[in-house]
JSON list of C-alpha atoms in Angstrom, two decimals:
[
{"chain": "O", "resi": 1, "resn": "MET", "atom": "CA", "xyz": [-131.11, -53.98, -13.36]},
{"chain": "O", "resi": 2, "resn": "LYS", "atom": "CA", "xyz": [-128.68, -55.34, -14.98]},
{"chain": "O", "resi": 3, "resn": "GLU", "atom": "CA", "xyz": [-124.90, -52.72, -15.29]},
{"chain": "O", "resi": 4, "resn": "ARG", "atom": "CA", "xyz": [-124.72, -51.82, -19.43]},
{"chain": "O", "resi": 5, "resn": "ILE", "atom": "CA", "xyz": [-120.79, -52.41, -20.92]},
{"chain": "O", "resi": 6, "resn": "LEU", "atom": "CA", "xyz": [-119.88, -49.28, -23.22]},
{"chain": "O", "resi": 7, "resn": "TYR", "atom": "CA", "xyz": [-117.37, -49.71, -26.35]},
{"chain": "O", "resi": 8, "resn": "HIS", "atom": "CA", "xyz": [-116.79, -46.55, -26.83]},
{"chain": "O", "resi": 9, "resn": "ALA", "atom": "CA", "xyz": [-114.59, -46.86, -30.54]},
{"chain": "O", "resi": 10, "resn": "CYS", "atom": "CA", "xyz": [-113.34, -43.49, -31.00]},
{"chain": "O", "resi": 11, "resn": "ARG", "atom": "CA", "xyz": [-111.11, -43.77, -26.92]},
{"chain": "O", "resi": 12, "resn": "ARG", "atom": "CA", "xyz": [-110.35, -47.58, -27.34]},
{"chain": "O", "resi": 13, "resn": "GLN", "atom": "CA", "xyz": [-112.65, -47.78, -23.73]},
{"chain": "O", "resi": 14, "resn": "VAL", "atom": "CA", "xyz": [-115.10, -49.59, -21.74]},
{"chain": "O", "resi": 15, "resn": "TYR", "atom": "CA", "xyz": [-117.33, -47.51, -19.44]},
{"chain": "O", "resi": 16, "resn": "HIS", "atom": "CA", "xyz": [-120.50, -49.37, -17.06]},
{"chain": "O", "resi": 17, "resn": "THR", "atom": "CA", "xyz": [-122.49, -48.03, -16.27]},
{"chain": "O", "resi": 18, "resn": "ALA", "atom": "CA", "xyz": [-126.33, -48.36, -14.22]},
{"chain": "O", "resi": 19, "resn": "THR", "atom": "CA", "xyz": [-127.86, -46.46, -16.93]},
{"chain": "O", "resi": 20, "resn": "PRO", "atom": "CA", "xyz": [-129.57, -48.56, -20.05]},
{"chain": "O", "resi": 21, "resn": "TYR", "atom": "CA", "xyz": [-128.71, -47.08, -22.95]},
{"chain": "O", "resi": 22, "resn": "ILE", "atom": "CA", "xyz": [-128.88, -47.89, -26.67]},
{"chain": "O", "resi": 23, "resn": "ILE", "atom": "CA", "xyz": [-126.97, -45.68, -28.77]},
{"chain": "O", "resi": 24, "resn": "LEU", "atom": "CA", "xyz": [-128.27, -46.64, -32.61]},
{"chain": "O", "resi": 25, "resn": "ARG", "atom": "CA", "xyz": [-125.10, -46.29, -34.60]},
{"chain": "O", "resi": 26, "resn": "GLN", "atom": "CA", "xyz": [-125.89, -44.26, -37.73]},
{"chain": "O", "resi": 27, "resn": "ARG", "atom": "CA", "xyz": [-128.34, -41.40, -35.43]},
{"chain": "O", "resi": 28, "resn": "TYR", "atom": "CA", "xyz": [-126.96, -41.75, -32.41]},
{"chain": "O", "resi": 29, "resn": "ILE", "atom": "CA", "xyz": [-130.41, -41.93, -31.05]},
{"chain": "O", "resi": 30, "resn": "ILE", "atom": "CA", "xyz": [-130.69, -42.47, -27.06]},
{"chain": "O", "resi": 31, "resn": "GLU", "atom": "CA", "xyz": [-133.17, -44.65, -25.98]},
{"chain": "O", "resi": 32, "resn": "LYS", "atom": "CA", "xyz": [-133.24, -46.65, -22.27]},
{"chain": "O", "resi": 33, "resn": "ARG", "atom": "CA", "xyz": [-133.64, -50.69, -22.51]},
{"chain": "O", "resi": 34, "resn": "ASN", "atom": "CA", "xyz": [-133.99, -53.35, -19.81]},
{"chain": "O", "resi": 35, "resn": "PHE", "atom": "CA", "xyz": [-131.98, -55.66, -21.36]},
{"chain": "O", "resi": 36, "resn": "TYR", "atom": "CA", "xyz": [-128.62, -56.32, -20.87]},
{"chain": "O", "resi": 37, "resn": "ASP", "atom": "CA", "xyz": [-126.15, -55.59, -24.60]},
{"chain": "O", "resi": 38, "resn": "ILE", "atom": "CA", "xyz": [-123.09, -54.17, -25.60]},
{"chain": "O", "resi": 39, "resn": "ILE", "atom": "CA", "xyz": [-122.87, -50.84, -27.55]},
{"chain": "O", "resi": 40, "resn": "SER", "atom": "CA", "xyz": [-120.98, -50.26, -30.19]},
{"chain": "O", "resi": 41, "resn": "LEU", "atom": "CA", "xyz": [-119.96, -46.76, -32.31]},
{"chain": "O", "resi": 42, "resn": "LYS", "atom": "CA", "xyz": [-118.67, -46.99, -35.39]},
{"chain": "O", "resi": 43, "resn": "GLU", "atom": "CA", "xyz": [-114.99, -46.83, -36.01]},
{"chain": "O", "resi": 44, "resn": "GLY", "atom": "CA", "xyz": [-114.14, -43.22, -36.33]},
{"chain": "O", "resi": 45, "resn": "ALA", "atom": "CA", "xyz": [-117.80, -41.53, -34.54]},
{"chain": "O", "resi": 46, "resn": "CYS", "atom": "CA", "xyz": [-116.70, -40.61, -31.58]},
{"chain": "O", "resi": 47, "resn": "MET", "atom": "CA", "xyz": [-119.09, -38.62, -29.67]},
{"chain": "O", "resi": 48, "resn": "SER", "atom": "CA", "xyz": [-119.61, -36.58, -26.70]},
{"chain": "O", "resi": 49, "resn": "GLU", "atom": "CA", "xyz": [-121.98, -36.84, -23.85]},
{"chain": "O", "resi": 50, "resn": "ASN", "atom": "CA", "xyz": [-124.40, -34.24, -23.28]},
{"chain": "O", "resi": 51, "resn": "SER", "atom": "CA", "xyz": [-122.99, -33.34, -18.86]},
{"chain": "O", "resi": 52, "resn": "CYS", "atom": "CA", "xyz": [-124.05, -30.92, -16.66]},
{"chain": "O", "resi": 53, "resn": "TYR", "atom": "CA", "xyz": [-123.05, -29.94, -13.03]},
{"chain": "O", "resi": 54, "resn": "THR", "atom": "CA", "xyz": [-125.51, -27.79, -10.23]},
{"chain": "O", "resi": 55, "resn": "TYR", "atom": "CA", "xyz": [-124.64, -26.75, -6.93]},
{"chain": "O", "resi": 56, "resn": "PHE", "atom": "CA", "xyz": [-125.42, -23.75, -4.54]},
{"chain": "O", "resi": 57, "resn": "ARG", "atom": "CA", "xyz": [-124.30, -20.72, -4.02]},
{"chain": "O", "resi": 58, "resn": "ILE", "atom": "CA", "xyz": [-123.34, -17.80, -1.61]},
{"chain": "O", "resi": 59, "resn": "THR", "atom": "CA", "xyz": [-122.17, -14.69, -2.50]},
{"chain": "O", "resi": 60, "resn": "GLY", "atom": "CA", "xyz": [-122.03, -10.65, -1.44]},
{"chain": "O", "resi": 61, "resn": "ASN", "atom": "CA", "xyz": [-120.31, -9.12, 1.79]},
{"chain": "O", "resi": 62, "resn": "PHE", "atom": "CA", "xyz": [-120.10, -11.24, 4.41]},
{"chain": "O", "resi": 63, "resn": "ASP", "atom": "CA", "xyz": [-117.40, -13.37, 5.98]},
{"chain": "O", "resi": 64, "resn": "PRO", "atom": "CA", "xyz": [-117.63, -16.88, 4.40]},
{"chain": "O", "resi": 65, "resn": "ASP", "atom": "CA", "xyz": [-116.41, -18.01, 8.65]},
{"chain": "O", "resi": 66, "resn": "LEU", "atom": "CA", "xyz": [-119.67, -17.22, 9.97]},
{"chain": "O", "resi": 67, "resn": "ILE", "atom": "CA", "xyz": [-121.60, -18.82, 7.77]},
{"chain": "O", "resi": 68, "resn": "THR", "atom": "CA", "xyz": [-119.69, -22.07, 8.05]},
{"chain": "O", "resi": 69, "resn": "GLU", "atom": "CA", "xyz": [-120.09, -21.70, 11.34]},
{"chain": "O", "resi": 70, "resn": "ARG", "atom": "CA", "xyz": [-123.84, -20.42, 10.94]},
{"chain": "O", "resi": 71, "resn": "LEU", "atom": "CA", "xyz": [-125.19, -23.73, 8.43]},
{"chain": "O", "resi": 72, "resn": "GLY", "atom": "CA", "xyz": [-122.66, -25.55, 10.36]},
{"chain": "O", "resi": 73, "resn": "LEU", "atom": "CA", "xyz": [-121.91, -27.12, 6.64]},
{"chain": "O", "resi": 74, "resn": "VAL", "atom": "CA", "xyz": [-118.29, -27.05, 5.19]},
{"chain": "O", "resi": 75, "resn": "PRO", "atom": "CA", "xyz": [-118.22, -25.74, 1.49]},
{"chain": "O", "resi": 76, "resn": "GLU", "atom": "CA", "xyz": [-116.85, -27.15, -1.41]},
{"chain": "O", "resi": 77, "resn": "LYS", "atom": "CA", "xyz": [-115.40, -23.58, -2.02]},
{"chain": "O", "resi": 78, "resn": "TYR", "atom": "CA", "xyz": [-115.27, -19.68, -1.05]},
{"chain": "O", "resi": 79, "resn": "TRP", "atom": "CA", "xyz": [-113.80, -16.98, -0.34]},
{"chain": "O", "resi": 80, "resn": "LYS", "atom": "CA", "xyz": [-113.64, -13.44, 1.21]},
{"chain": "O", "resi": 81, "resn": "ILE", "atom": "CA", "xyz": [-113.31, -10.03, -0.43]},
{"chain": "O", "resi": 82, "resn": "GLY", "atom": "CA", "xyz": [-109.78, -9.26, -1.00]},
{"chain": "O", "resi": 83, "resn": "ASP", "atom": "CA", "xyz": [-108.52, -12.07, -1.65]},
{"chain": "O", "resi": 84, "resn": "LYS", "atom": "CA", "xyz": [-106.44, -13.23, -4.62]},
{"chain": "O", "resi": 85, "resn": "ARG", "atom": "CA", "xyz": [-108.28, -14.29, -8.27]},
{"chain": "O", "resi": 86, "resn": "ARG", "atom": "CA", "xyz": [-105.33, -16.13, -10.10]},
{"chain": "O", "resi": 87, "resn": "ASN", "atom": "CA", "xyz": [-104.57, -13.38, -12.26]},
{"chain": "O", "resi": 88, "resn": "GLY", "atom": "CA", "xyz": [-104.13, -11.36, -9.14]},
{"chain": "O", "resi": 89, "resn": "THR", "atom": "CA", "xyz": [-107.10, -9.38, -9.11]},
{"chain": "O", "resi": 90, "resn": "LEU", "atom": "CA", "xyz": [-108.68, -9.35, -5.50]},
{"chain": "O", "resi": 91, "resn": "TYR", "atom": "CA", "xyz": [-112.18, -10.06, -4.67]},
{"chain": "O", "resi": 92, "resn": "ASP", "atom": "CA", "xyz": [-114.99, -7.49, -4.31]},
{"chain": "O", "resi": 93, "resn": "PHE", "atom": "CA", "xyz": [-116.96, -9.75, -3.52]},
{"chain": "O", "resi": 94, "resn": "ALA", "atom": "CA", "xyz": [-117.33, -13.91, -0.86]},
{"chain": "O", "resi": 95, "resn": "SER", "atom": "CA", "xyz": [-118.68, -16.28, -2.09]},
{"chain": "O", "resi": 96, "resn": "TRP", "atom": "CA", "xyz": [-119.81, -19.57, -0.07]},
{"chain": "O", "resi": 97, "resn": "GLU", "atom": "CA", "xyz": [-120.22, -23.31, -2.05]},
{"chain": "O", "resi": 98, "resn": "ILE", "atom": "CA", "xyz": [-121.78, -26.31, -1.35]},
{"chain": "O", "resi": 99, "resn": "GLY", "atom": "CA", "xyz": [-123.67, -29.83, -2.83]},
{"chain": "O", "resi": 100, "resn": "ARG", "atom": "CA", "xyz": [-121.68, -28.98, -6.31]},
{"chain": "O", "resi": 101, "resn": "CYS", "atom": "CA", "xyz": [-123.57, -32.49, -8.14]},
{"chain": "O", "resi": 102, "resn": "GLU", "atom": "CA", "xyz": [-121.83, -33.34, -11.45]},
{"chain": "O", "resi": 103, "resn": "GLN", "atom": "CA", "xyz": [-123.56, -36.89, -11.66]},
{"chain": "O", "resi": 104, "resn": "TYR", "atom": "CA", "xyz": [-125.82, -36.05, -15.10]},
{"chain": "O", "resi": 105, "resn": "ASP", "atom": "CA", "xyz": [-128.91, -37.17, -15.34]},
{"chain": "O", "resi": 106, "resn": "VAL", "atom": "CA", "xyz": [-131.47, -35.88, -18.08]},
{"chain": "O", "resi": 107, "resn": "LEU", "atom": "CA", "xyz": [-133.67, -34.93, -14.99]},
{"chain": "O", "resi": 108, "resn": "VAL", "atom": "CA", "xyz": [-131.25, -32.18, -14.02]},
{"chain": "O", "resi": 109, "resn": "GLU", "atom": "CA", "xyz": [-133.88, -31.94, -11.83]},
{"chain": "O", "resi": 110, "resn": "ASN", "atom": "CA", "xyz": [-132.01, -34.93, -9.49]},
{"chain": "O", "resi": 111, "resn": "GLN", "atom": "CA", "xyz": [-128.87, -33.00, -9.65]},
{"chain": "O", "resi": 112, "resn": "MET", "atom": "CA", "xyz": [-131.11, -29.95, -7.49]},
{"chain": "O", "resi": 113, "resn": "HIS", "atom": "CA", "xyz": [-132.16, -32.02, -5.29]},
{"chain": "O", "resi": 114, "resn": "THR", "atom": "CA", "xyz": [-128.76, -33.63, -4.88]},
{"chain": "O", "resi": 115, "resn": "THR", "atom": "CA", "xyz": [-127.53, -30.10, -4.10]},
{"chain": "O", "resi": 116, "resn": "ILE", "atom": "CA", "xyz": [-129.86, -29.07, -1.40]},
{"chain": "O", "resi": 117, "resn": "ALA", "atom": "CA", "xyz": [-130.46, -31.85, -0.10]},
{"chain": "O", "resi": 118, "resn": "PRO", "atom": "CA", "xyz": [-128.33, -30.35, 3.08]},
{"chain": "O", "resi": 119, "resn": "LEU", "atom": "CA", "xyz": [-130.40, -27.51, 3.14]},
{"chain": "O", "resi": 120, "resn": "LEU", "atom": "CA", "xyz": [-133.71, -28.66, 2.82]},
{"chain": "O", "resi": 121, "resn": "ASP", "atom": "CA", "xyz": [-133.67, -27.86, 7.06]},
{"chain": "O", "resi": 122, "resn": "LYS", "atom": "CA", "xyz": [-131.75, -24.66, 7.26]},
{"chain": "O", "resi": 123, "resn": "ILE", "atom": "CA", "xyz": [-134.30, -22.92, 5.88]},
{"chain": "O", "resi": 124, "resn": "ASP", "atom": "CA", "xyz": [-134.95, -20.68, 8.41]},
{"chain": "O", "resi": 125, "resn": "THR", "atom": "CA", "xyz": [-130.84, -20.44, 9.32]},
{"chain": "O", "resi": 126, "resn": "LEU", "atom": "CA", "xyz": [-130.48, -19.05, 5.82]},
{"chain": "O", "resi": 127, "resn": "ASN", "atom": "CA", "xyz": [-133.61, -16.45, 5.86]},
{"chain": "O", "resi": 128, "resn": "GLU", "atom": "CA", "xyz": [-131.99, -15.19, 9.24]},
{"chain": "O", "resi": 129, "resn": "ILE", "atom": "CA", "xyz": [-128.87, -14.81, 7.33]},
{"chain": "O", "resi": 130, "resn": "LYS", "atom": "CA", "xyz": [-130.47, -13.30, 4.39]},
{"chain": "O", "resi": 131, "resn": "ASN", "atom": "CA", "xyz": [-131.88, -10.53, 6.87]},
{"chain": "O", "resi": 132, "resn": "GLU", "atom": "CA", "xyz": [-128.31, -9.81, 8.87]},
{"chain": "O", "resi": 133, "resn": "PHE", "atom": "CA", "xyz": [-125.86, -9.30, 5.82]},
{"chain": "O", "resi": 134, "resn": "ASP", "atom": "CA", "xyz": [-126.56, -8.46, 2.64]},
{"chain": "O", "resi": 135, "resn": "VAL", "atom": "CA", "xyz": [-126.02, -12.07, 0.62]},
{"chain": "O", "resi": 136, "resn": "ASP", "atom": "CA", "xyz": [-127.65, -13.39, -2.38]},
{"chain": "O", "resi": 137, "resn": "TYR", "atom": "CA", "xyz": [-127.97, -17.60, -2.67]},
{"chain": "O", "resi": 138, "resn": "THR", "atom": "CA", "xyz": [-127.67, -19.48, -6.21]},
{"chain": "O", "resi": 139, "resn": "LEU", "atom": "CA", "xyz": [-128.87, -22.49, -7.37]},
{"chain": "O", "resi": 140, "resn": "GLU", "atom": "CA", "xyz": [-126.63, -22.82, -10.66]},
{"chain": "O", "resi": 141, "resn": "ILE", "atom": "CA", "xyz": [-126.84, -24.96, -13.50]},
{"chain": "O", "resi": 142, "resn": "VAL", "atom": "CA", "xyz": [-124.65, -25.79, -15.81]},
{"chain": "O", "resi": 143, "resn": "PRO", "atom": "CA", "xyz": [-125.92, -27.60, -18.55]},
{"chain": "O", "resi": 144, "resn": "THR", "atom": "CA", "xyz": [-122.92, -28.76, -21.68]},
{"chain": "O", "resi": 145, "resn": "VAL", "atom": "CA", "xyz": [-125.77, -30.34, -23.92]},
{"chain": "O", "resi": 146, "resn": "TYR", "atom": "CA", "xyz": [-124.22, -31.20, -27.75]},
{"chain": "O", "resi": 147, "resn": "THR", "atom": "CA", "xyz": [-126.48, -29.95, -30.39]},
{"chain": "O", "resi": 148, "resn": "SER", "atom": "CA", "xyz": [-126.78, -34.07, -31.91]},
{"chain": "O", "resi": 149, "resn": "ASN", "atom": "CA", "xyz": [-127.90, -35.72, -28.45]},
{"chain": "O", "resi": 150, "resn": "SER", "atom": "CA", "xyz": [-131.00, -35.43, -27.00]},
{"chain": "O", "resi": 151, "resn": "SER", "atom": "CA", "xyz": [-131.75, -32.23, -25.01]},
{"chain": "O", "resi": 152, "resn": "PRO", "atom": "CA", "xyz": [-131.72, -32.15, -21.00]},
{"chain": "O", "resi": 153, "resn": "CYS", "atom": "CA", "xyz": [-134.86, -31.89, -18.93]},
{"chain": "O", "resi": 154, "resn": "LEU", "atom": "CA", "xyz": [-134.63, -28.01, -17.15]},
{"chain": "O", "resi": 155, "resn": "ALA", "atom": "CA", "xyz": [-137.41, -27.84, -15.13]},
{"chain": "O", "resi": 156, "resn": "PRO", "atom": "CA", "xyz": [-136.95, -28.22, -11.54]},
{"chain": "O", "resi": 157, "resn": "SER", "atom": "CA", "xyz": [-139.49, -29.76, -8.94]},
{"chain": "O", "resi": 158, "resn": "LEU", "atom": "CA", "xyz": [-141.54, -27.81, -6.92]},
{"chain": "O", "resi": 159, "resn": "LYS", "atom": "CA", "xyz": [-139.61, -29.55, -4.29]},
{"chain": "O", "resi": 160, "resn": "VAL", "atom": "CA", "xyz": [-137.08, -27.14, -5.79]},
{"chain": "O", "resi": 161, "resn": "ILE", "atom": "CA", "xyz": [-139.19, -24.19, -6.80]},
{"chain": "O", "resi": 162, "resn": "ASP", "atom": "CA", "xyz": [-140.51, -24.12, -3.05]},
{"chain": "O", "resi": 163, "resn": "PHE", "atom": "CA", "xyz": [-137.17, -24.17, -1.72]},
{"chain": "O", "resi": 164, "resn": "CYS", "atom": "CA", "xyz": [-136.92, -21.40, -4.02]},
{"chain": "O", "resi": 165, "resn": "HIS", "atom": "CA", "xyz": [-138.91, -19.96, -3.12]},
{"chain": "O", "resi": 166, "resn": "ALA", "atom": "CA", "xyz": [-138.58, -19.99, 0.78]},
{"chain": "O", "resi": 167, "resn": "THR", "atom": "CA", "xyz": [-134.88, -18.91, 0.40]},
{"chain": "O", "resi": 168, "resn": "ARG", "atom": "CA", "xyz": [-135.28, -16.17, -1.97]},
{"chain": "O", "resi": 169, "resn": "THR", "atom": "CA", "xyz": [-132.81, -18.27, -3.58]},
{"chain": "O", "resi": 170, "resn": "GLU", "atom": "CA", "xyz": [-132.47, -17.73, -8.33]},
{"chain": "O", "resi": 171, "resn": "ILE", "atom": "CA", "xyz": [-132.33, -20.36, -10.24]},
{"chain": "O", "resi": 172, "resn": "ASP", "atom": "CA", "xyz": [-129.01, -19.23, -13.12]},
{"chain": "O", "resi": 173, "resn": "ILE", "atom": "CA", "xyz": [-128.58, -21.82, -15.92]},
{"chain": "O", "resi": 174, "resn": "ASP", "atom": "CA", "xyz": [-125.75, -21.16, -18.13]},
{"chain": "O", "resi": 175, "resn": "LEU", "atom": "CA", "xyz": [-126.37, -23.40, -20.86]},
{"chain": "O", "resi": 176, "resn": "TYR", "atom": "CA", "xyz": [-123.74, -24.66, -23.53]},
{"chain": "O", "resi": 177, "resn": "VAL", "atom": "CA", "xyz": [-124.42, -25.85, -26.31]},
{"chain": "O", "resi": 178, "resn": "MET", "atom": "CA", "xyz": [-121.56, -27.42, -28.41]},
{"chain": "O", "resi": 179, "resn": "ASP", "atom": "CA", "xyz": [-121.68, -28.94, -31.76]},
{"chain": "O", "resi": 180, "resn": "GLN", "atom": "CA", "xyz": [-120.04, -32.69, -32.45]},
{"chain": "O", "resi": 181, "resn": "GLU", "atom": "CA", "xyz": [-116.67, -32.89, -32.53]}
]
């Protein structure tokens, strides 16, 4: 598949993308194509892009260092009970996060797969941790959708559902809907 070049008129920058898209000038409808072309927006017609990120989070009463040791994975973000927040207050729960995926895909299940991939062979360990400590597991999905863009598909695949069921992981979708700028 050939690489696409997008020229965004309001930012005057060129973006390269591996996914072929056409943005129609008036209606901003996005549709896939298999041929190379250069896409330009009307002068001054700024279009904001949808985005989404996903991550897996453990919260509760535990020592994050112990979770790191047991799972054999290094978290991307964590804090302990009693650590200071930016506003000066103290956390009253611990948190351990891994698998943050910010590579937006209109099929968000692909991002979910990327997030849970390092955990798929650790289901038994996750269940041992859940039985031993007071913890909750959450698969966080945070899409930002602009009203004039197409909506992402937020449905998890059976693989994601099976993982969440096996580990008693909740799926939390924090959906942000924005008007065009």
